[in-house]
Amino acid sequence: MILPSILLLVAHTLEANVECGVRPLYDSRIQYSRIIEGQEAELGEFPWQVSIQESDHHFCGGSILSEWWILTVAHCFYAQELSPTDLRVRVGTNDLTTSPVELEVTTIIRHKGFKRLNMDNDIALLLLAKPLTFNELTVPICLPLWPAPPSWHECWVAGWGVTNSTDKESMSTDLMKVPMRIIEWEECLQMFPSLTTNMLCASYGNESYDACQWGTACLHHRSWQ
């Protein structure tokens, strides 16, 4: 398939002096104030997080893979036919009201096996018009190992968006985060019969923590098959 080949290429095109997954400005000892149904992310905590925008409106998040590539989800480009020239990618900021680095997009690559009905293969790539300049607030994320280590049980979900499921106007311009625990695939399949082998589940004991509108557990991709 096209995406695994591209991602393999991406993994080998990182600048030699840049290490993925490193957070130069983040201090894990800092305590955070609680926000509605989550926490506000600290500056530099997720330096690979980007905002994908159309007409200065945030509509989807993404992660920096390399100086040229942004990883995102295919369903963001399903409902409407967006041209790459309509998009801008904002990097290096937690606050969407600031004026961060903004880059143009030349190509949208949506997984050819994406299925809107059950969100299988919900993966897409954006090719930037010019390469990113890495710094303390702009760092590539690491590609996961396959198979994932069995010790992976906890994770964070970060992004901009609605912070109260009953209030569509509760859009946060600050980057938010919620803790999640990865659920065994077989257990999740009992809750979501449409689960595929390309997905994993994550939820939290506090059922109000979430990152989507599908219920108390969200589906995330487990592999590039």
XYZ file of C-alpha atoms in Angstrom, residues 4 188 191:
3
model
C 3.411 2.348 4.575
C -13.100 -3.500 22.937
C -18.310 -2.919 22.871
